[in-house]
Short mmCIF file of C-alpha atoms in Angstrom, two decimals:
data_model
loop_
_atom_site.label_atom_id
_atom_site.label_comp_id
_atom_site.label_asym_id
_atom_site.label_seq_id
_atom_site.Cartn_x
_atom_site.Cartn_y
_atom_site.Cartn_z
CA UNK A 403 -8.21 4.69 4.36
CA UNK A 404 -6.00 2.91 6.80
CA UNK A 405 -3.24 0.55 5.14
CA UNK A 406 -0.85 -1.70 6.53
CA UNK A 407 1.14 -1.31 3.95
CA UNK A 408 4.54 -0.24 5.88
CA UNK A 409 3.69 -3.84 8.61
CA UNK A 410 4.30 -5.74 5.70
CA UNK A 411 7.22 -3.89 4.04
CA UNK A 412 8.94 -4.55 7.12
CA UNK A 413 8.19 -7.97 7.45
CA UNK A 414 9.43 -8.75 3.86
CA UNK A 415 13.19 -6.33 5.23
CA UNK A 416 12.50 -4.20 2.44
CA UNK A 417 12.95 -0.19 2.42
CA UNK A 418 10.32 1.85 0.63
CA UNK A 419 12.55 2.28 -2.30
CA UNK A 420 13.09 -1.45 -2.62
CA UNK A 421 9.00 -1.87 -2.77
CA UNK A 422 8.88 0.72 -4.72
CA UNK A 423 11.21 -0.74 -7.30
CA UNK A 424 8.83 -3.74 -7.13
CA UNK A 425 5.63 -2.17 -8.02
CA UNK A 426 7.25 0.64 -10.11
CA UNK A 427 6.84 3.91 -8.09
CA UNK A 428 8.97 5.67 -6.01
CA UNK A 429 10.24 5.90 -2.60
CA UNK A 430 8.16 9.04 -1.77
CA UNK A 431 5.10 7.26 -3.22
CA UNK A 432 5.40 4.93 -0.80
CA UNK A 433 6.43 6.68 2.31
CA UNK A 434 2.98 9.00 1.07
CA UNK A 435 0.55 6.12 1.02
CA UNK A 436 2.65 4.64 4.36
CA UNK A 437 1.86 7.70 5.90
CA UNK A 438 -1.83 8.06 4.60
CA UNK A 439 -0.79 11.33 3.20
CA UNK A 440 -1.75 9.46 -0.56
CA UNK A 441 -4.49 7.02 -1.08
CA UNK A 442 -3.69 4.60 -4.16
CA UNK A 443 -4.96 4.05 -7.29
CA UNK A 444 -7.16 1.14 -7.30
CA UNK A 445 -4.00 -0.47 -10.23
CA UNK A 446 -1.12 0.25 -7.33
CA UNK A 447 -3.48 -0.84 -4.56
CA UNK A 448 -3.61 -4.29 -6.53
CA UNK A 449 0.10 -4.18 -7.53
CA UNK A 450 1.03 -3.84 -3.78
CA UNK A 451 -1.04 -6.31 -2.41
CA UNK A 452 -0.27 -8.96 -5.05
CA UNK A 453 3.37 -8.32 -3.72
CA UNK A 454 2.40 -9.36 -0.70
CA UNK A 455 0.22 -12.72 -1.51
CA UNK A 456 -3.22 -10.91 -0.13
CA UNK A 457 -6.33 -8.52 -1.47
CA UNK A 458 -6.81 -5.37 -1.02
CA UNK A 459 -8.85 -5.50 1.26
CA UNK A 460 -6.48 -7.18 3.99
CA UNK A 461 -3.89 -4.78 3.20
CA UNK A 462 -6.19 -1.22 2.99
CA UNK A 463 -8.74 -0.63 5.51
CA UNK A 464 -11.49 0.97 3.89
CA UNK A 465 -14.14 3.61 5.50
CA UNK A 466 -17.21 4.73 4.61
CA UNK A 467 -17.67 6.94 1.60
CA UNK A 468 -18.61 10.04 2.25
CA UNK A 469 -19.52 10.18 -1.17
CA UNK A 470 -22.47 8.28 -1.26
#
């Protein structure tokens, strides 16, 4: 899952521990999930893109399950 999570954080001038502050995890989370190292729960996924006025779905780039 691609994100475009760190576009917007920089757009807003915040640093990952200032958006993590916001949504209540930390710095590392963020850089993790910046870095697609981490995907999300589907409750910080939500938290983060109701920061940023938008759904999850403009923010995270989904792909194909593999799962299916």
């Amino acid at each position: 899952m691609k994100n475009k999570v760190k576009q917007f954080r920089e757009q807003f001038g915040l640093t990952q521990a200032q958006l993590g502050q916001r949504v209540n995890v930390s710095r590392q989370a963020i850089n993790a999930i910046e870095k697609n190292k981490f995907d999300p729960s589907i409750w910080l996924a939500y938290d983060l893109a109701k920061f940023f006025n938008m759904t999850i779905e403009e923010l995270f780039e989904f792909e194909e399950s593999e799962r299916k």
